Short mmCIF file of C-alpha atoms in Angstrom, two decimals:
data_model
loop_
_atom_site.label_atom_id
_atom_site.label_comp_id
_atom_site.label_asym_id
_atom_site.label_seq_id
_atom_site.Cartn_x
_atom_site.Cartn_y
_atom_site.Cartn_z
CA MET Y 1 55.43 -23.41 6.85
CA ALA Y 2 53.81 -25.69 4.24
CA ALA Y 3 51.90 -27.54 6.96
CA ARG Y 4 50.58 -24.25 8.36
CA ALA Y 5 49.50 -23.08 4.90
CA SER Y 6 47.74 -26.39 4.28
CA ALA Y 7 45.91 -26.18 7.61
CA ALA Y 8 44.84 -22.61 6.90
CA ALA Y 9 43.60 -23.60 3.46
CA SER Y 10 41.55 -26.44 4.93
CA CYS Y 11 39.82 -23.98 7.27
CA ILE Y 12 38.58 -21.76 4.44
CA PRO Y 13 35.73 -24.02 3.22
CA VAL Y 14 34.52 -24.47 6.82
CA LEU Y 15 34.61 -20.70 7.36
CA LEU Y 16 32.72 -20.05 4.14
CA MET Y 17 30.10 -22.62 5.11
CA LEU Y 18 29.60 -20.98 8.53
CA LEU Y 19 29.29 -17.54 6.92
CA ALA Y 20 26.69 -18.89 4.48
CA MET Y 21 24.70 -20.43 7.34
CA LEU Y 22 24.78 -17.17 9.30
CA ALA Y 23 23.68 -15.20 6.24
CA GLY Y 24 20.80 -17.61 5.73
CA THR Y 25 19.48 -17.17 9.25
CA SER Y 26 19.72 -13.38 9.25
CA SER Y 27 18.32 -12.59 5.80
CA ALA Y 28 15.68 -15.16 4.96
CA GLN Y 29 13.93 -14.28 1.71
CA LEU Y 30 10.25 -13.92 0.91
CA SER Y 31 8.88 -16.47 -1.55
CA THR Y 32 5.60 -17.27 -3.26
CA GLY Y 33 5.69 -20.82 -1.89
CA PHE Y 34 6.34 -20.03 1.77
CA TYR Y 35 3.00 -21.50 2.93
CA SER Y 36 2.78 -24.32 0.37
CA SER Y 37 3.05 -26.98 3.06
CA SER Y 38 2.39 -25.11 6.32
CA CYS Y 39 -0.86 -23.37 5.23
CA PRO Y 40 -1.92 -24.04 1.63
CA GLY Y 41 -5.47 -22.92 2.45
CA VAL Y 42 -4.46 -19.36 3.33
CA TYR Y 43 -5.23 -17.93 -0.12
CA ASP Y 44 -8.78 -19.25 -0.31
CA ALA Y 45 -9.45 -18.07 3.23
CA VAL Y 46 -8.24 -14.53 2.47
CA LYS Y 47 -10.02 -14.32 -0.88
CA SER Y 48 -13.37 -15.40 0.55
CA VAL Y 49 -13.42 -12.66 3.19
CA VAL Y 50 -12.12 -9.97 0.81
CA GLN Y 51 -14.74 -10.79 -1.82
CA SER Y 52 -17.53 -10.71 0.76
CA ALA Y 53 -16.34 -7.37 2.13
CA ILE Y 54 -16.16 -5.80 -1.34
CA ALA Y 55 -19.57 -7.21 -2.24
CA ARG Y 56 -20.96 -5.32 0.77
CA GLU Y 57 -19.04 -2.13 -0.02
CA LYS Y 58 -17.05 -1.59 -3.23
CA ARG Y 59 -14.93 1.10 -1.60
CA MET Y 60 -13.41 -1.45 0.78
CA GLY Y 61 -11.13 -2.78 -1.97
CA ALA Y 62 -9.39 0.59 -2.25
CA SER Y 63 -9.25 0.90 1.54
CA ILE Y 64 -7.39 -2.40 1.87
CA VAL Y 65 -4.88 -1.49 -0.86
CA ARG Y 66 -4.28 1.79 0.98
CA LEU Y 67 -3.71 -0.05 4.26
CA PHE Y 68 -0.95 -2.05 2.59
CA PHE Y 69 0.65 1.11 1.14
CA HIS Y 70 0.55 3.00 4.45
CA ASP Y 71 1.93 -0.04 6.28
CA CYS Y 72 4.84 -0.69 3.92
CA PHE Y 73 6.02 2.95 3.93
CA VAL Y 74 6.59 2.86 7.71
CA GLN Y 75 9.15 0.31 9.01
CA GLY Y 76 8.49 -1.84 5.94
CA CYS Y 77 5.62 -4.29 5.38
CA ASP Y 78 5.35 -5.48 8.98
CA ALA Y 79 1.69 -4.85 9.96
CA SER Y 80 2.79 -2.06 12.34
CA LEU Y 81 -0.14 0.03 11.06
CA LEU Y 82 -2.61 -2.52 12.44
CA LEU Y 83 -1.52 -2.08 16.07
CA ASP Y 84 -3.96 -0.19 18.30
CA ASP Y 85 -2.83 2.52 20.68
CA THR Y 86 -2.83 1.59 24.35
CA ALA Y 87 -1.95 3.46 27.55
CA SER Y 88 1.64 2.26 27.17
CA PHE Y 89 1.97 1.99 23.37
CA GLN Y 90 1.70 4.59 20.61
CA GLY Y 91 0.80 3.12 17.26
CA GLU Y 92 0.45 4.70 13.81
CA LYS Y 93 -3.33 4.97 13.50
CA MET Y 94 -3.51 8.49 14.96
CA ALA Y 95 -0.71 9.92 12.80
CA THR Y 96 -1.86 12.69 10.43
CA PRO Y 97 -1.98 10.60 7.20
CA ASN Y 98 -3.99 7.87 8.97
CA ASN Y 99 -6.22 9.54 11.54
CA GLY Y 100 -9.85 9.45 10.42
CA SER Y 101 -8.67 8.25 7.04
CA VAL Y 102 -7.34 4.69 6.95
CA ARG Y 103 -10.07 2.09 7.29
CA GLY Y 104 -10.80 -1.61 6.81
CA PHE Y 105 -9.22 -2.89 10.02
CA GLU Y 106 -12.31 -4.95 10.80
CA VAL Y 107 -11.93 -6.75 7.47
CA ILE Y 108 -8.33 -7.64 8.31
CA ASP Y 109 -9.58 -8.93 11.69
CA ALA Y 110 -12.14 -11.12 9.91
CA ILE Y 111 -9.48 -12.46 7.54
CA LYS Y 112 -7.17 -13.23 10.46
CA SER Y 113 -9.98 -15.18 12.18
CA ALA Y 114 -10.68 -17.15 9.01
CA VAL Y 115 -7.00 -17.95 8.48
CA GLU Y 116 -6.51 -18.97 12.13
CA LYS Y 117 -9.29 -21.55 11.71
CA VAL Y 118 -7.42 -23.08 8.76
CA CYS Y 119 -3.92 -23.03 10.27
CA PRO Y 120 -3.55 -21.39 13.70
CA GLY Y 121 -0.37 -19.49 14.52
CA VAL Y 122 1.21 -19.79 11.09
CA VAL Y 123 0.32 -16.78 8.90
CA SER Y 124 1.39 -13.26 9.82
CA CYS Y 125 -0.86 -10.21 9.72
CA ALA Y 126 1.73 -8.61 7.41
CA ASP Y 127 1.25 -11.40 4.86
CA ILE Y 128 -2.54 -11.27 5.26
CA LEU Y 129 -2.42 -7.58 4.32
CA ALA Y 130 -0.22 -8.26 1.27
CA ILE Y 131 -2.52 -11.05 0.01
CA ALA Y 132 -5.68 -9.04 0.73
CA ALA Y 133 -4.33 -6.06 -1.26
CA ARG Y 134 -3.78 -8.30 -4.29
CA ASP Y 135 -7.23 -9.88 -3.95
CA SER Y 136 -8.85 -6.44 -3.66
CA VAL Y 137 -7.28 -5.30 -6.94
CA VAL Y 138 -8.37 -8.50 -8.68
CA SER Y 139 -11.91 -8.30 -7.27
CA LEU Y 140 -12.33 -4.85 -8.83
CA GLY Y 141 -11.10 -5.90 -12.27
CA GLY Y 142 -7.38 -5.30 -11.97
CA PRO Y 143 -4.38 -7.53 -12.65
CA THR Y 144 -3.28 -10.47 -10.54
CA TRP Y 145 0.18 -11.52 -9.38
CA ASN Y 146 1.85 -14.11 -7.19
CA VAL Y 147 2.30 -12.56 -3.74
CA LYS Y 148 5.64 -13.18 -2.07
CA VAL Y 149 5.10 -14.21 1.57
CA GLY Y 150 7.09 -15.14 4.66
CA ARG Y 151 6.87 -11.78 6.48
CA ARG Y 152 6.59 -11.65 10.22
CA ASP Y 153 4.81 -9.06 12.35
CA SER Y 154 6.48 -6.18 14.15
CA THR Y 155 6.39 -5.65 17.88
CA THR Y 156 6.90 -1.92 17.35
CA ALA Y 157 5.29 0.96 15.43
CA SER Y 158 6.47 4.42 14.39
CA PHE Y 159 4.15 7.39 14.84
CA SER Y 160 6.84 9.74 13.53
CA GLY Y 161 7.53 7.46 10.57
CA ALA Y 162 3.86 7.54 9.62
CA ASN Y 163 3.87 11.34 9.78
CA ASN Y 164 7.07 11.72 7.77
CA ASN Y 165 7.20 8.85 5.25
CA ILE Y 166 3.72 8.79 3.72
CA PRO Y 167 3.29 11.30 0.87
CA PRO Y 168 0.62 13.91 1.71
CA PRO Y 169 -1.98 14.87 -0.94
CA THR Y 170 -0.36 18.32 -1.17
CA SER Y 171 2.91 16.79 -2.47
CA GLY Y 172 4.56 18.12 -5.59
CA LEU Y 173 6.28 15.83 -8.07
CA ALA Y 174 9.71 16.27 -6.49
CA ASN Y 175 8.44 15.37 -3.02
CA LEU Y 176 6.50 12.36 -4.32
CA THR Y 177 9.58 11.13 -6.15
CA SER Y 178 11.79 11.67 -3.10
CA LEU Y 179 9.47 9.89 -0.64
CA PHE Y 180 9.13 6.88 -2.93
CA ALA Y 181 12.89 6.83 -3.55
CA ALA Y 182 13.42 6.67 0.22
CA GLN Y 183 11.60 3.33 0.11
CA GLY Y 184 13.63 2.02 -2.82
CA LEU Y 185 10.90 2.77 -5.36
CA SER Y 186 11.60 4.60 -8.61
CA GLN Y 187 9.68 7.50 -10.13
CA LYS Y 188 8.26 4.99 -12.61
CA ASP Y 189 7.04 2.83 -9.71
CA MET Y 190 5.50 5.92 -8.10
CA VAL Y 191 3.48 6.85 -11.19
CA ALA Y 192 2.28 3.25 -11.64
CA LEU Y 193 1.37 2.77 -7.98
CA SER Y 194 -0.49 6.10 -7.98
CA GLY Y 195 -2.85 4.36 -10.40
CA ALA Y 196 -4.41 2.72 -7.33
CA HIS Y 197 -6.38 5.98 -7.25
CA THR Y 198 -8.44 4.55 -10.08
CA ILE Y 199 -10.51 3.15 -7.18
CA GLY Y 200 -11.73 4.64 -3.92
CA LEU Y 201 -12.83 7.96 -2.46
CA ALA Y 202 -11.09 10.96 -0.93
CA ARG Y 203 -12.17 13.39 1.80
CA CYS Y 204 -12.91 17.05 1.10
CA THR Y 205 -10.14 18.14 3.47
CA ASN Y 206 -7.62 16.49 1.14
CA PHE Y 207 -8.79 18.07 -2.12
CA ARG Y 208 -10.30 21.42 -1.00
CA ALA Y 209 -7.25 23.53 -1.85
CA HIS Y 210 -6.88 21.92 -5.26
CA VAL Y 211 -10.48 22.50 -6.39
CA TYR Y 212 -10.70 26.06 -5.01
CA ASN Y 213 -7.24 27.60 -5.32
CA GLU Y 214 -5.36 25.96 -8.18
CA THR Y 215 -5.42 26.61 -11.90
CA ASN Y 216 -4.26 23.27 -13.34
CA ILE Y 217 -7.77 21.86 -13.06
CA ASP Y 218 -10.73 21.68 -15.43
CA GLY Y 219 -13.15 24.47 -14.45
CA ALA Y 220 -16.36 22.45 -14.70
CA PHE Y 221 -14.80 19.58 -12.75
CA ALA Y 222 -13.63 21.98 -10.03
CA ARG Y 223 -17.13 23.45 -9.69
CA THR Y 224 -18.67 19.98 -9.46
CA ARG Y 225 -16.31 19.03 -6.66
CA GLN Y 226 -16.83 22.37 -4.90
CA SER Y 227 -20.55 21.61 -4.69
CA GLY Y 228 -19.84 18.78 -2.27
CA CYS Y 229 -16.88 20.36 -0.48
CA PRO Y 230 -17.46 23.72 1.27
CA SER Y 231 -14.58 26.19 0.98
CA THR Y 232 -14.36 26.76 4.74
CA SER Y 233 -11.95 24.45 6.54
CA GLY Y 234 -13.73 22.50 9.26
CA THR Y 235 -16.98 22.40 7.28
CA GLY Y 236 -17.70 19.19 5.39
CA ASP Y 237 -14.13 17.99 5.85
CA ASN Y 238 -15.22 14.34 5.67
CA ASN Y 239 -17.46 14.72 2.61
CA LEU Y 240 -16.35 12.17 0.03
CA ALA Y 241 -15.69 12.31 -3.71
CA PRO Y 242 -14.41 9.61 -6.09
CA LEU Y 243 -10.70 9.71 -6.94
CA ASP Y 244 -11.69 8.49 -10.42
CA LEU Y 245 -14.78 10.42 -11.45
CA GLN Y 246 -15.68 7.85 -14.11
CA THR Y 247 -15.45 4.40 -12.50
CA PRO Y 248 -14.39 4.57 -8.83
CA ALA Y 249 -15.20 0.89 -8.24
CA VAL Y 250 -13.39 -0.53 -11.29
CA PHE Y 251 -9.63 -0.98 -11.50
CA GLU Y 252 -8.50 0.25 -14.93
CA ASN Y 253 -6.65 3.17 -16.54
CA ASN Y 254 -9.31 5.91 -16.37
CA TYR Y 255 -7.35 7.60 -13.59
CA TYR Y 256 -4.67 8.57 -16.12
CA LYS Y 257 -7.26 9.71 -18.66
CA ASN Y 258 -8.63 12.05 -15.99
CA LEU Y 259 -5.17 13.53 -15.42
CA ILE Y 260 -4.78 14.40 -19.10
CA SER Y 261 -8.17 16.16 -18.92
CA LYS Y 262 -7.01 18.05 -15.79
CA LYS Y 263 -9.52 16.17 -13.67
CA GLY Y 264 -7.21 14.77 -11.01
CA LEU Y 265 -8.93 15.11 -7.63
CA LEU Y 266 -5.84 15.60 -5.47
CA HIS Y 267 -3.05 18.09 -6.03
CA SER Y 268 -0.61 15.16 -5.89
CA ASP Y 269 -2.58 13.34 -8.59
CA GLN Y 270 -2.49 16.21 -11.09
CA GLU Y 271 1.24 16.69 -10.40
CA LEU Y 272 1.84 13.49 -12.40
CA PHE Y 273 0.60 15.28 -15.54
CA ASN Y 274 1.53 18.92 -15.21
CA GLY Y 275 4.28 19.61 -17.74
CA GLY Y 276 6.89 17.60 -15.87
CA ALA Y 277 9.04 14.50 -16.18
CA THR Y 278 6.18 12.01 -15.73
CA ASP Y 279 3.82 13.32 -18.43
CA ALA Y 280 5.00 10.79 -21.00
CA GLN Y 281 4.47 7.86 -18.63
CA VAL Y 282 0.92 9.01 -17.89
CA GLN Y 283 0.25 9.24 -21.63
CA SER Y 284 1.65 5.74 -22.15
CA TYR Y 285 -0.86 4.34 -19.63
CA VAL Y 286 -3.70 6.12 -21.37
CA SER Y 287 -2.61 4.41 -24.59
CA SER Y 288 -2.07 1.00 -23.00
CA GLN Y 289 -3.93 -0.33 -19.98
CA SER Y 290 -1.83 -3.49 -20.18
CA ALA Y 291 1.35 -1.39 -19.77
CA PHE Y 292 -0.16 0.21 -16.66
CA PHE Y 293 -1.17 -3.19 -15.26
CA ALA Y 294 2.30 -4.64 -15.84
CA ASP Y 295 4.05 -1.70 -14.17
CA PHE Y 296 1.54 -1.65 -11.31
CA VAL Y 297 2.22 -5.32 -10.57
CA THR Y 298 5.99 -4.68 -10.63
CA GLY Y 299 5.53 -1.77 -8.24
CA MET Y 300 3.31 -3.75 -5.84
CA ILE Y 301 5.83 -6.60 -5.67
CA LYS Y 302 8.68 -4.15 -5.06
CA MET Y 303 6.67 -2.34 -2.38
CA GLY Y 304 5.92 -5.68 -0.71
CA ASP Y 305 9.68 -6.29 -0.49
CA ILE Y 306 10.35 -3.20 1.66
CA THR Y 307 12.38 -4.34 4.72
CA PRO Y 308 10.24 -7.31 5.80
CA LEU Y 309 10.83 -9.06 9.10
CA THR Y 310 11.77 -12.68 8.37
CA GLY Y 311 13.35 -15.71 10.00
CA SER Y 312 13.28 -15.30 13.78
CA ASN Y 313 12.68 -11.53 13.70
CA GLY Y 314 9.31 -10.21 14.84
CA GLU Y 315 6.45 -12.58 15.64
CA ILE Y 316 3.26 -14.11 14.30
CA ARG Y 317 0.58 -12.08 16.03
CA LYS Y 318 -2.46 -13.89 17.43
CA ASN Y 319 -4.47 -10.67 17.14
CA CYS Y 320 -3.45 -8.19 14.43
CA ARG Y 321 -4.29 -5.24 16.69
CA ARG Y 322 -1.81 -6.05 19.46
CA ILE Y 323 1.54 -7.68 20.05
CA ASN Y 324 1.51 -11.12 21.67
#
């Protein structure tokens, strides 16, 4: 009996070690130093292309941040959004939130080419998107942070996930909160990440109802936006207006100041300051840009952690638009 107990006891450390090894292979973690030896030049390569793209067109910074957001909300941050449709493969680009709306794919292609010259076959498209989003925010005057990397690229996409997971511009506060919660993001994260609308432009089709039919909007602002957005659906749908009417190419806290003045462009924007649970947070960001920046960084890091593919899962794509 004693001998059997002793033998069983001696097996326990071995068993624990095996379990630890298995856990390590199945749930590798992202880290800021993942490429420190395999591709230390990745950050300079990404930054150079991002800065050039934004120098040509300021709006591109917002477009790249949006690509990252729309990617992470569908299957996690796995570059599934970058995959083109083919005769035998349905990607996410033609889903309602993305079709005719998401842009900047050619910039990601250019970054991938630049990175491949530095260290071929090492850096995933998913990580390129995460780094490029950070560099876009910084290039337009926003905060910086250390990007966690080590993601791998998906070999699948989800058209239905893109249609169902990404908050539409008609969302109310409850729906916004629920869709972010489904990704492990709090209401506080949602309000902070919505501050990305301090940069970029929106299409008439996404703000028409708000500027014509709703009452929680400044009258003069509504009329100004109506002048560039005909009331009839199908007419001028792609006409653009700045999400931040003051400084659409500078990353700061004016977006929240607009909300307090009832000058949010989208219905979903104004929902953040409309007599509800998030009013106080919006006011805090008006009072303190540094508080907004800190919470935005926290939210971006949390969003970048959404179900990444790591270890031996997924692949490192050679071309971001198609699986190997």
